Coordinates of C-alpha atoms in Angstrom, one line a residue:
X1197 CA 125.5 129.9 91.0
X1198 CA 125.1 132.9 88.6
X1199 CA 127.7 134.6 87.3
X1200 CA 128.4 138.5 88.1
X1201 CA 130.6 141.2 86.3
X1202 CA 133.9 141.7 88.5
X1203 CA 134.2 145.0 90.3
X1204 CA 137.4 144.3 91.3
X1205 CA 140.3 142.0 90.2
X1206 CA 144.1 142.1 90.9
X1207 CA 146.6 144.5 89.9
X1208 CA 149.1 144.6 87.6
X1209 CA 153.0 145.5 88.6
X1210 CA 152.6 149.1 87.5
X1211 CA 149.7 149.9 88.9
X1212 CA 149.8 148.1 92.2
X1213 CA 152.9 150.4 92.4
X1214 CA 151.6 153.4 91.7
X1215 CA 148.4 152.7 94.5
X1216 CA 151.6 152.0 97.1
X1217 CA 153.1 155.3 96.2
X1218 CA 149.9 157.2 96.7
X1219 CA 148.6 155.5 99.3
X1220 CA 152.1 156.6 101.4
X1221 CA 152.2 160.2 99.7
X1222 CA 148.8 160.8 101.4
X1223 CA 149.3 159.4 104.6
X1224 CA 152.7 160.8 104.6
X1225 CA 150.8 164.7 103.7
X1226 CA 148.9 163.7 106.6
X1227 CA 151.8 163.9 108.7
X1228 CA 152.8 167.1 107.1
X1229 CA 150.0 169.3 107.3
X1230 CA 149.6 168.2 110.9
X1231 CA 152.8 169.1 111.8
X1232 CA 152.6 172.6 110.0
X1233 CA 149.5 172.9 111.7
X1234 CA 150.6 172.7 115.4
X1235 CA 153.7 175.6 114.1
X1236 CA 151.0 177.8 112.9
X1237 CA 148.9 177.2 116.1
X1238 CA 151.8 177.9 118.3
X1239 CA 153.1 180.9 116.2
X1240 CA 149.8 182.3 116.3
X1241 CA 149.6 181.7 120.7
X1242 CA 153.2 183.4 120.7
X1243 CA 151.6 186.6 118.7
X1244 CA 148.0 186.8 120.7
X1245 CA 150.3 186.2 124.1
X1246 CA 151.7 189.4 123.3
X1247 CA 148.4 191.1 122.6
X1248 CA 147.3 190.0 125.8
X1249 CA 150.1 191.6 127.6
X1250 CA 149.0 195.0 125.9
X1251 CA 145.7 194.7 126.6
X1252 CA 146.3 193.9 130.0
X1253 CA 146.8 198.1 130.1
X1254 CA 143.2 198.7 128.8
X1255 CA 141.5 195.9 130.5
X1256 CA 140.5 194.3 127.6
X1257 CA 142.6 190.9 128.2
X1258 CA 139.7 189.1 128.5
X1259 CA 138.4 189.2 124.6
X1260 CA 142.1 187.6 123.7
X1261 CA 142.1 185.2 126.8
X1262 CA 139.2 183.9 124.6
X1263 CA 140.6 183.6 121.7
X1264 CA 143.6 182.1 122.7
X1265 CA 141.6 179.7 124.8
X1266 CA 140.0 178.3 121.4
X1267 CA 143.6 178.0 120.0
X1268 CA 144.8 176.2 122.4
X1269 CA 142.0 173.7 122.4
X1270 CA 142.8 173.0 118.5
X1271 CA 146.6 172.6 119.3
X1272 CA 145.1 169.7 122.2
X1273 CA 143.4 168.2 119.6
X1274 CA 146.1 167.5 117.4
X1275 CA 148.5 166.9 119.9
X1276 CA 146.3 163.8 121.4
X1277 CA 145.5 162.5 117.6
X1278 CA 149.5 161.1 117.7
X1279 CA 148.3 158.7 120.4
X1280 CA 146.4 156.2 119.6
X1281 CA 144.5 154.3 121.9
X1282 CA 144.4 150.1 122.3
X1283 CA 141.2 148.5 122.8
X1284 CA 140.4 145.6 124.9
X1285 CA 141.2 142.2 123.8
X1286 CA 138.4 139.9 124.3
X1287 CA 140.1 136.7 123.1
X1288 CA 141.6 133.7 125.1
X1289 CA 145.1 132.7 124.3
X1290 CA 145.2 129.0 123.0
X1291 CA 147.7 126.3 124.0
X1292 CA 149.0 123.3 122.1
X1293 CA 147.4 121.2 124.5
X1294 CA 143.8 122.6 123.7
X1295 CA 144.5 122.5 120.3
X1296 CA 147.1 120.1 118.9
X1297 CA 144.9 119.5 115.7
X1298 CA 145.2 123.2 115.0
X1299 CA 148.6 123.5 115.9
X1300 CA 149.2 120.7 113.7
X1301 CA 148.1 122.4 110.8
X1302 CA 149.7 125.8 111.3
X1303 CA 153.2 123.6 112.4
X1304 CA 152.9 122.4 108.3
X1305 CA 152.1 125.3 106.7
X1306 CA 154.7 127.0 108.0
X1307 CA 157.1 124.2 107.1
X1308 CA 155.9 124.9 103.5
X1309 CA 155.6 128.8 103.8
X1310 CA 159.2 128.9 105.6
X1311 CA 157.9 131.6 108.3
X1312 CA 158.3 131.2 111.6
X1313 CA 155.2 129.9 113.9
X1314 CA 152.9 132.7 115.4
X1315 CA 154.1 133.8 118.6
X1316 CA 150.5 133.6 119.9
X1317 CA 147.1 131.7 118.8
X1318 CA 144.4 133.9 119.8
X1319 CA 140.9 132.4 119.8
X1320 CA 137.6 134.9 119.7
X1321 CA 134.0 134.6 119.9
X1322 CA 133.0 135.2 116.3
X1323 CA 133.7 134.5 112.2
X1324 CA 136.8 136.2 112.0
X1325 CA 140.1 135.3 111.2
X1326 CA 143.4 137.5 111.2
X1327 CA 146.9 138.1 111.9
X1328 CA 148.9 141.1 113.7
X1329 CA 151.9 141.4 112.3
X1330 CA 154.9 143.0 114.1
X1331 CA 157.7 143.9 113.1
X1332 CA 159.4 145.8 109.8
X1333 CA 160.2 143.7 106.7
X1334 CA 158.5 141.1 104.9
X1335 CA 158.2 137.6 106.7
X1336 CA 160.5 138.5 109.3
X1337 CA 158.9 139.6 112.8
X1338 CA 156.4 138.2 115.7
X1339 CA 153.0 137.3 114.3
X1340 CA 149.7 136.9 116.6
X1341 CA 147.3 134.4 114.6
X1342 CA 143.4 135.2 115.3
X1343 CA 140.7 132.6 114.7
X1344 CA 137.0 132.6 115.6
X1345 CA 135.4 129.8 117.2
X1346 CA 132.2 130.0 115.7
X1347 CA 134.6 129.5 112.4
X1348 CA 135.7 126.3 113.8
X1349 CA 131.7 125.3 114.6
X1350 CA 130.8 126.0 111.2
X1351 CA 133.3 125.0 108.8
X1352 CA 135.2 122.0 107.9
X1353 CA 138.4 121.4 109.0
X1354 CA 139.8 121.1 104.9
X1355 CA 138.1 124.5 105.5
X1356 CA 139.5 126.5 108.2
X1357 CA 143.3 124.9 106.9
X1358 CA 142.8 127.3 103.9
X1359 CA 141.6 130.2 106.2
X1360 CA 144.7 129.6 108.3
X1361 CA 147.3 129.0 105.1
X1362 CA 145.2 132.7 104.0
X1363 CA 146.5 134.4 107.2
X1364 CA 149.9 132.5 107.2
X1365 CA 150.9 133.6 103.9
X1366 CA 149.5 137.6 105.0
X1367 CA 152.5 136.7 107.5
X1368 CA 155.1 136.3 104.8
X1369 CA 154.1 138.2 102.0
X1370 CA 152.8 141.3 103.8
X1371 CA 155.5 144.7 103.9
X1372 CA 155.1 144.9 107.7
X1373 CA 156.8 148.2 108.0
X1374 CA 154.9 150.0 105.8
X1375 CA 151.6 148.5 106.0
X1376 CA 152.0 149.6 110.0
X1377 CA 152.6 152.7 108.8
X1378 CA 150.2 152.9 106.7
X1379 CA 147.5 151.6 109.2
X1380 CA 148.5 153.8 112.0
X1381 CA 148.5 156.8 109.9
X1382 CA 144.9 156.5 109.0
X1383 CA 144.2 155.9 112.1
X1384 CA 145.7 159.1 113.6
X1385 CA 143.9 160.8 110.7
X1386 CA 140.4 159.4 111.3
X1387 CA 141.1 160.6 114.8
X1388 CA 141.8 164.1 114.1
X1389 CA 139.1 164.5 111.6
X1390 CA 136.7 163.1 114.1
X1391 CA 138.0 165.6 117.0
X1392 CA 138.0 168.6 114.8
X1393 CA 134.3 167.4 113.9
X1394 CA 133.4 167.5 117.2
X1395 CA 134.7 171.0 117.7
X1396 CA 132.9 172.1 114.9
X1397 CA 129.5 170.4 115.4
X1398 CA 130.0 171.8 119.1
X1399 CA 130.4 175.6 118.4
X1400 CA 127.5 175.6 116.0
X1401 CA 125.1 173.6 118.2
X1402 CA 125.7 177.0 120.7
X1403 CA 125.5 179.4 117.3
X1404 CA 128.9 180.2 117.1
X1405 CA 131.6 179.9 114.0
X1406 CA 134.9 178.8 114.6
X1407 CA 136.2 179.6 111.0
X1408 CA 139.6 178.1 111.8
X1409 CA 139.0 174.9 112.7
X1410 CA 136.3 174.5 110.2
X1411 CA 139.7 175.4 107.5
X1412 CA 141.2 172.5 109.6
X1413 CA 138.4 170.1 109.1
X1414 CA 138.0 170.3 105.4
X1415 CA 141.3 169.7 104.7
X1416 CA 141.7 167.0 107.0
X1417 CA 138.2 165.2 105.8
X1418 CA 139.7 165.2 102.2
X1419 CA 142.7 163.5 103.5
X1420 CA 141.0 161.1 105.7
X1421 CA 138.8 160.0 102.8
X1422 CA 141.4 159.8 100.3
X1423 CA 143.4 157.9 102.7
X1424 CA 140.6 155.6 103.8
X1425 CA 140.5 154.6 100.1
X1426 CA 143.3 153.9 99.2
X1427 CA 144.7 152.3 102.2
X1428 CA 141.4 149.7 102.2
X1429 CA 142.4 149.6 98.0
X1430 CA 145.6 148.5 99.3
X1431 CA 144.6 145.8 101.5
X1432 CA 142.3 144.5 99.3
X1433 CA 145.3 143.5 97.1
X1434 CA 146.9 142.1 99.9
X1435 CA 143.6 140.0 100.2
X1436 CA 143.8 138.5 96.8
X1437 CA 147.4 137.1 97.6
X1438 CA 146.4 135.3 100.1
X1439 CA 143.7 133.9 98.3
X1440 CA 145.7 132.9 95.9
X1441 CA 148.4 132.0 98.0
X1442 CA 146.2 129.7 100.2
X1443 CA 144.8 128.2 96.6
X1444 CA 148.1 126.8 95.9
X1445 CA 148.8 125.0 99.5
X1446 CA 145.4 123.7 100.1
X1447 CA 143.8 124.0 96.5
X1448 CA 141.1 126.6 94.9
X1449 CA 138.3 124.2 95.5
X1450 CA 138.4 124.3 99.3
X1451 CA 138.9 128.0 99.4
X1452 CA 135.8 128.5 97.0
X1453 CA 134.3 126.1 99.3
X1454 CA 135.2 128.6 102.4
X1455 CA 134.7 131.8 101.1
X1456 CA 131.0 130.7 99.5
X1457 CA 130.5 130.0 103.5
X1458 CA 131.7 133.2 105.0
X1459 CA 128.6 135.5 104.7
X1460 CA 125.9 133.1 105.5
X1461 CA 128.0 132.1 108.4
X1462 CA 128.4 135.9 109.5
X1463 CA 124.3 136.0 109.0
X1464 CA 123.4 133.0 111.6
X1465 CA 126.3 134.3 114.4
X1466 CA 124.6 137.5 114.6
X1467 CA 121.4 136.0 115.4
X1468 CA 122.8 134.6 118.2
X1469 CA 122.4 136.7 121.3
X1470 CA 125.1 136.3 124.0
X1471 CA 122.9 135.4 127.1
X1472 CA 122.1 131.9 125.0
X1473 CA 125.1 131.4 124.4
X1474 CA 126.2 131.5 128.2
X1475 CA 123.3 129.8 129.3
X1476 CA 124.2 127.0 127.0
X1477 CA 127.1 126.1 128.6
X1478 CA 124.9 125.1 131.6
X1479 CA 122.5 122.6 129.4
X1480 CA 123.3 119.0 129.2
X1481 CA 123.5 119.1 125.1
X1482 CA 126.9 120.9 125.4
X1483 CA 128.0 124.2 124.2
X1484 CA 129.8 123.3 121.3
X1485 CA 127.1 120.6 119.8
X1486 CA 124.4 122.7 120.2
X1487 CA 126.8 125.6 118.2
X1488 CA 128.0 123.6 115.2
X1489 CA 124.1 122.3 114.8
X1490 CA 123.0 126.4 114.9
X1491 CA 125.4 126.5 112.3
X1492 CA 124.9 124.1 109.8
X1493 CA 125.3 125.3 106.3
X1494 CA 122.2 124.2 104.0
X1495 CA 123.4 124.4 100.4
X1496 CA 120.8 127.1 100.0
X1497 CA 121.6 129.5 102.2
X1498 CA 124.9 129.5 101.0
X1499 CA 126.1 133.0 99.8
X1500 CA 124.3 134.9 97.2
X1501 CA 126.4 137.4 95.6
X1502 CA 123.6 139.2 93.3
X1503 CA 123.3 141.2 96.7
X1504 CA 126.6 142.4 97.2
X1505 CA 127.7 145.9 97.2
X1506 CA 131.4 147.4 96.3
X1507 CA 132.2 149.9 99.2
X1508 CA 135.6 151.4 97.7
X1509 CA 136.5 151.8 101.8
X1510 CA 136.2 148.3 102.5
X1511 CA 139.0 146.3 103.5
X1512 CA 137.8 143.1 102.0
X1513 CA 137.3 142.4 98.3
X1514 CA 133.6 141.3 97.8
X1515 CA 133.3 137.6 97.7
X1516 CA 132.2 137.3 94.1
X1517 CA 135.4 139.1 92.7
X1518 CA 137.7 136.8 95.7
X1519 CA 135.8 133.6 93.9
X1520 CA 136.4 135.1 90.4
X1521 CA 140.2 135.6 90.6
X1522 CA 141.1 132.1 91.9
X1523 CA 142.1 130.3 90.0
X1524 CA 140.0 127.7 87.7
X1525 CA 138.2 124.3 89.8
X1526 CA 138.4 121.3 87.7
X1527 CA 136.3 118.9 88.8
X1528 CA 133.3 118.7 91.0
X1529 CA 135.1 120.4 93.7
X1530 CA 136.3 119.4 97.4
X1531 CA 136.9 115.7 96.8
X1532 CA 137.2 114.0 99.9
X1533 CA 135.2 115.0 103.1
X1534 CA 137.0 116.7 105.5
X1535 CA 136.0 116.0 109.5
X1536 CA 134.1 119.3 111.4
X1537 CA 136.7 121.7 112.3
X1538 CA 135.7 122.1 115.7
X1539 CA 137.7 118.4 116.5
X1540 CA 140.7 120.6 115.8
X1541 CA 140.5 121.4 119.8
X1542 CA 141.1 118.9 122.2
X1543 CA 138.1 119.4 124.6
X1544 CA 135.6 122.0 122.7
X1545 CA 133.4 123.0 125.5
X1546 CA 136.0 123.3 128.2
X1547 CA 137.8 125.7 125.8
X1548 CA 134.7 127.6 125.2
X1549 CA 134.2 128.1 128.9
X1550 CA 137.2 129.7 129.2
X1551 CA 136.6 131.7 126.4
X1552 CA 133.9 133.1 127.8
X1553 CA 134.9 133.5 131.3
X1554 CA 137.7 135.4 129.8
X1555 CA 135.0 137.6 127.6
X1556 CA 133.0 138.0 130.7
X1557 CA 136.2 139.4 133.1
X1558 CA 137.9 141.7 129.9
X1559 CA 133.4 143.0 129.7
X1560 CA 133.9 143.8 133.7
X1561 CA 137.5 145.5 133.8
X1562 CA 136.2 147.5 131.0
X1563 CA 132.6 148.5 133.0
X1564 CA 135.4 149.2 135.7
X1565 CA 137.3 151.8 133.8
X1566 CA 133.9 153.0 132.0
X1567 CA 132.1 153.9 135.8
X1568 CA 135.9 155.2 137.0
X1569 CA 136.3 157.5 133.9
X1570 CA 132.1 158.5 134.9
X1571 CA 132.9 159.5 138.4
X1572 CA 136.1 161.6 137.4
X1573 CA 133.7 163.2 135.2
X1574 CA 131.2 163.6 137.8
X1575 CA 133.7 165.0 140.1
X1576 CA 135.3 167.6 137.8
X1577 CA 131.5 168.6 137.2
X1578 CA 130.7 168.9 141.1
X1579 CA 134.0 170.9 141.4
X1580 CA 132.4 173.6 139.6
X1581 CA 132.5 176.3 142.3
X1582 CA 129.1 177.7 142.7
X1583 CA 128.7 181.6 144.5
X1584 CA 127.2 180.1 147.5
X1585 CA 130.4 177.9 147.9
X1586 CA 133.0 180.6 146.9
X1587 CA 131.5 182.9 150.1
X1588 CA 132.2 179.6 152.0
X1589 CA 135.9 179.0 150.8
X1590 CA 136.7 183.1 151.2
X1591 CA 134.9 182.7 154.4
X1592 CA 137.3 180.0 155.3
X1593 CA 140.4 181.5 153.7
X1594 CA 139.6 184.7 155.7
X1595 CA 139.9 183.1 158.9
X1596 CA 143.0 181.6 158.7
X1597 CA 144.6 184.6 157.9
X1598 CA 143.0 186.2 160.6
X1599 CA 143.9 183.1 163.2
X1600 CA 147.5 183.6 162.0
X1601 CA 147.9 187.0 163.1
X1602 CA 145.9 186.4 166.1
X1603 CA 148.3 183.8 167.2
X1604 CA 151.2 185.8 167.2
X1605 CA 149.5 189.2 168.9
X1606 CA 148.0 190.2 172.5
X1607 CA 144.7 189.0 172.2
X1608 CA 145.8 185.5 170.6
X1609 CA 142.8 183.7 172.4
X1610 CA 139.5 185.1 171.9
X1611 CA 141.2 185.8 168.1
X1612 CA 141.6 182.0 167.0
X1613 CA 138.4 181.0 168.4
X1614 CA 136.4 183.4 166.9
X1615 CA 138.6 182.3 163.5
X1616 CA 137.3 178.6 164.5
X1617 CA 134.0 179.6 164.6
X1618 CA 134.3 181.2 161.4
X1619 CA 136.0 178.2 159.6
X1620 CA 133.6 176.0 160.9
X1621 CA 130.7 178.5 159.5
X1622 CA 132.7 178.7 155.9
X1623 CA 132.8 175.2 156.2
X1624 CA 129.1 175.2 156.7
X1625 CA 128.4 177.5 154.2
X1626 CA 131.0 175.9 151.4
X1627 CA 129.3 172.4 151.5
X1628 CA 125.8 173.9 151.7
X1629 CA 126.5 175.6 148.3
X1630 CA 127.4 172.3 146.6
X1631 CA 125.0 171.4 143.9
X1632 CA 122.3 168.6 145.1
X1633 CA 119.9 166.4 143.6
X1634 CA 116.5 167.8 145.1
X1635 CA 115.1 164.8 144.3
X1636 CA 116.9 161.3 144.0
X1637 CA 116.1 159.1 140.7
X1638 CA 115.1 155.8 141.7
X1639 CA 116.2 152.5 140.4
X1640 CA 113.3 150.0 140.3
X1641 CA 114.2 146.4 141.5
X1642 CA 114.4 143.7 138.1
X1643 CA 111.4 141.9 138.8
X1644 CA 109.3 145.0 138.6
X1645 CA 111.5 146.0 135.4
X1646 CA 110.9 142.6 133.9
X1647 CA 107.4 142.2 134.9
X1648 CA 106.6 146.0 133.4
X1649 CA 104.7 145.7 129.9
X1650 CA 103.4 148.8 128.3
X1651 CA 100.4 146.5 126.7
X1652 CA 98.8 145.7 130.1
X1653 CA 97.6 149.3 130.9
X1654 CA 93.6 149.3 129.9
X1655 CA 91.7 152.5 129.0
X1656 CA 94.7 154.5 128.2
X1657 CA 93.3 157.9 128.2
X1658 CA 90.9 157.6 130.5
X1659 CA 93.2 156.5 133.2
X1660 CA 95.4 159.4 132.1
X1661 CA 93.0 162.1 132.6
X1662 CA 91.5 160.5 135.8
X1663 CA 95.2 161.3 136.8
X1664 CA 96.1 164.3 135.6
X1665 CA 92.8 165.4 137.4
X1666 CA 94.0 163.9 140.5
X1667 CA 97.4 165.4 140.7
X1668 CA 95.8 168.9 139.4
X1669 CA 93.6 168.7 142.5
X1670 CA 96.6 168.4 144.9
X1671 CA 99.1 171.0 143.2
X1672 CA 96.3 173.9 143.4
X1673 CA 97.0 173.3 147.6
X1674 CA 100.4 174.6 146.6
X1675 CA 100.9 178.4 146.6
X1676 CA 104.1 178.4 145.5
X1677 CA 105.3 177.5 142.2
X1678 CA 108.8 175.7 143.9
X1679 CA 106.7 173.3 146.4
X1680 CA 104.3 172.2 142.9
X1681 CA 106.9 171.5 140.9
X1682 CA 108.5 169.9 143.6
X1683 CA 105.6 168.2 144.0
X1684 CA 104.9 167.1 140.8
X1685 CA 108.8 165.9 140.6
X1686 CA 108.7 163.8 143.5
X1687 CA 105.2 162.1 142.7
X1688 CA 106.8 161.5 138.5
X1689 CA 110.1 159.8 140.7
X1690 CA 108.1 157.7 143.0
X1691 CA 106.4 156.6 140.2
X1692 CA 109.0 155.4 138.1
X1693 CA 110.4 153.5 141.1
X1694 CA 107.4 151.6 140.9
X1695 CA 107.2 151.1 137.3
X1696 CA 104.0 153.1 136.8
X1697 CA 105.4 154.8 133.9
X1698 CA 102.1 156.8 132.7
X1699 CA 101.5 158.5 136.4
X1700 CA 105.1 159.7 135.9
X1701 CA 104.7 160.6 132.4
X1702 CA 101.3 162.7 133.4
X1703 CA 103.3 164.4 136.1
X1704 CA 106.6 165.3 134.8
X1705 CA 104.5 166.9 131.7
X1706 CA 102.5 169.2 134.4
X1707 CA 105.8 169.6 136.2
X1708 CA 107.4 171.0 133.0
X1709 CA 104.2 173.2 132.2
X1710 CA 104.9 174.9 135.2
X1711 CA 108.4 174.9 135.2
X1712 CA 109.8 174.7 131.2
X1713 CA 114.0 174.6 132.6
X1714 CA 113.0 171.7 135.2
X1715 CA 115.6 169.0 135.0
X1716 CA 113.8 166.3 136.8
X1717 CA 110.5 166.9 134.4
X1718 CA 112.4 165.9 131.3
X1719 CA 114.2 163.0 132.6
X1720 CA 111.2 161.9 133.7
X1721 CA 109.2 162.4 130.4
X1722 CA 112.4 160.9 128.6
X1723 CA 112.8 157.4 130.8
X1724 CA 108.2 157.0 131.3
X1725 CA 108.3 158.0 127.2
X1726 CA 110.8 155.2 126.5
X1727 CA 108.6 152.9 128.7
X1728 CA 105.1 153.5 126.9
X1729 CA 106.8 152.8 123.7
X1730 CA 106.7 157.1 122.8
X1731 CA 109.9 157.1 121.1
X1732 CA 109.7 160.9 119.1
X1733 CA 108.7 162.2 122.4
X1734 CA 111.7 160.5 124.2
X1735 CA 113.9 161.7 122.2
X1736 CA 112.8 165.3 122.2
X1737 CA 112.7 165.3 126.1

């Protein structure tokens, strides 16, 4: 193994001190200027309300109704970046029964840690290991233990005992409280920053300056970056204890021998796509087998650190400074040769089935809330009321005014019907103004989709002229330019319903020659563009 400079070793008392105390300064500034912020915001509302009340005189309201509008967008925005959102959990919770090896090992290290057991074992589909901790002083509070299962498949079980005693001793030595506080306030800041972005990137995509929240933005960018760093700077010293705490429970050796593991372990799991991992559960060779074989470490494959690269926002240390600042292997290494880690669980495959039933129902409750949050959307976009419909709802109003007088005078009869009729008309009227799809976008069955390949259409320009001239031949029937382009809209639809991508790329182009604003033309191009493998063109439609 070659030997590379250290980027990055552990600190010494006074400076790891003086990282903690500007690592909370900024995050506690953070805080600060949001709060200022949101007094400014609503000073300045309180002073433009009062503007507005003048202008009301000269009718001029609406040029402050504007401005105010803006405002209290940016007061929205930091408002919502206090809350921060929890995202879905795609891990199965482990039992002693499933896993008495594993709960073996954690029961002893936290014997010789004196912490308490985690409150929860938390197994995922992946490399990763890590610990939430709850709670506000040092090894007092609940802790959740995560673990990875392809990190039981690939490592031994001498192994992943010094990747748990790494997390266990996080658990004891870690300043809960203010690492929380830490964490969440980055996290509040990275969301503000990436709102007020947003807003920015908005108003000067429709050539328009918003010179106040462009103020906001560089400020908070500065913060969030200088957070970012030092916070990750932080946890990468928090990293290094562990390492070293974990070296002195289970020895340096096996936690070289783990760490040297962890990249070329990340490389091979990411080439596995998740369809053969569920389909392997159905083969005779067995899930977990056929995992720990994919996985088999060949000694040279094994991490090579020449090709690392420091990234001062990482939360991780690079492997070659972790290996550097253990402490010194005498010896040849591991001595004795430790059984696959994946015998830690009691019945592998039937514990990865679970796991991925469980991935597969947290994936569907989340497409459910994804296609719930779509049609809000949808709705709140169809609620627009177009001038068509606001005749309709006036219309509608109108008459039930006028049946309400009519009920109560001499000609109460004839009155209320003709106020039925007229609801019914307003009615009418109301839903015929509601915005429609002229044309309906097909979904083409999966065969056809999986069938489709872009290399089996022959003579590619001819075929395209032949139908361009086809389809030129038909529109020049047409008179008007509404029936062509809804020609030509309809024949580029029917056509991706059938797959036949390059007859609705030929059409929706002569649709949107005729008709340069037509929506259905440059969906069309964009999905038939995708298809024939025209990716700059997709991309522009």
């Amino acid at each position: 193994m070659v030997s590379h400079p250290s980027t990055e070793s552990p600190l010494s008392g006074g400076a790891r001190f003086a990282l903690v105390c500007g690592a909370g300064l900024t995050i506690l500034l953070s805080y600060l200027f949001s709060i200022l912020a949101i007094v400014f915001l609503l000073a300045l509302l309180g002073v433009e309300l009062l503007l507005l009340l003048v202008l009301l005189r000269f009718g001029l309201s609406g040029v402050m109704a504007r401005v105010m509008e803006r405002h209290v967008g940016l007061i929205g925005i930091f408002f919502r970046s206090f809350r921060l959102r929890k995202g879905a959990a795609f891990q199965l919770s482990l039992q002693p029964s499933e896993a008495p090896g594993l709960f073996a090992i954690l029961a002893k290290l936290c014997s010789q840690l004196n912490v308490a057991l985690p409150r929860e074992v938390a197994l995922q589909m992946g490399v990763n290991a890590w610990v939430q901790l709850k709670g506000y002083r040092r090894g007092a509070g609940k802790t959740v233990l995560g673990i990875g299962f392809d990190l039981l498949a690939g490592l031994s079980a001498a192994e992943v005992e010094s990747v748990l005693a790494h997390e266990m001793v996080h658990a004891k030595l870690i300043q809960r409280g203010f690492r929380s506080w830490l964490n969440g306030g980055l996290g509040r800041l990275a969301s503000l920053s990436g709102a007020l972005s947003a807003q920015v990137h908005a108003y000067r995509s429709a050539k328009l300056t918003f010179d106040l929240a462009e103020f906001f933005l560089r400020i908070t960018d500065s913060l969030t970056r200088l957070a970012a760093r030092l916070v990750a700077t932080y946890s990468r010293q928090d990293e290094f204890d562990a390492d070293r705490g974990a070296a002195e429970l289970c020895g340096a050796a096996t936690v070289r021998s783990m760490l040297v593991k962890l990249d070329p372990l990340h490389e091979k799991t990411s080439r596995l796509p998740w369809n053969q991992r569920v389909a392997q559960l159905q083969l005779p060779e067995g899930f977990s087998k056929w995992l720990v074989k994919e996985l088999v470490m060949e000694p040279c494959l094994q991490s090579d650190e020449s090709v690392e690269v420091f990234d001062k926002y990482s939360t991780h240390p690079l492997i070659r400074d972790r290996l550097a600042a253990l402490p010194v292997v005498t010896g040849t290494g591991v001595e004795t040769v430790s059984r696959p880690a994946i015998e830690l669980l009691a019945e592998p495959d039937a514990v990865a089935a679970k796991l991925i039933a469980e991935i597969q129902r947290v994936l569907a409750e989340e497409e459910q809330k994804d296609s719930k949050e779509l049609r809000r959307w949808a709705r709140k976009r169809s609620s627009d009321i177009r001038p068509v419909s606001l005749l309709g709802f006036f219309m509608v109003l109108g008459a039930l005014i006028g049946g309400g007088f009519a009920f109560f005078g001499e000609t109460s009869l004839p009155g209320m019907g003709l106020s039925l009729v007229i609801v019914i008309a307003g009615v009418f009227v109301f839903r015929l103004g509601k915005y429609k799809d002229r044309v309906e976008l097909p979904v083409p069955d999966f065969g056809l989709l999986k069938a489709w390949r872009a290399e089996t259409i022959k003579d590619f320009e001819a075929l395209q002229k032949q139908i361009e001239t086809e389809l030129r031949e038909r529109i020049t029937k047409e008179k008007k330019k509404r029936k062509k382009v809804l020609l030509l809209s309809s024949e580029s639809y029917e056509a991706l319903g059938r797959c036949d991508y390059l007859r609705a790329h030929v059409a929706a182009r002569l649709c949107q020659e005729i008709d340069n604003k037509s929506v259905e033309a440059f969906l069309s191009i964009a999905v038939a563009s995708a298809a024939l493998k025209m990716s700059e063109q997709s991309v522009w439609a």
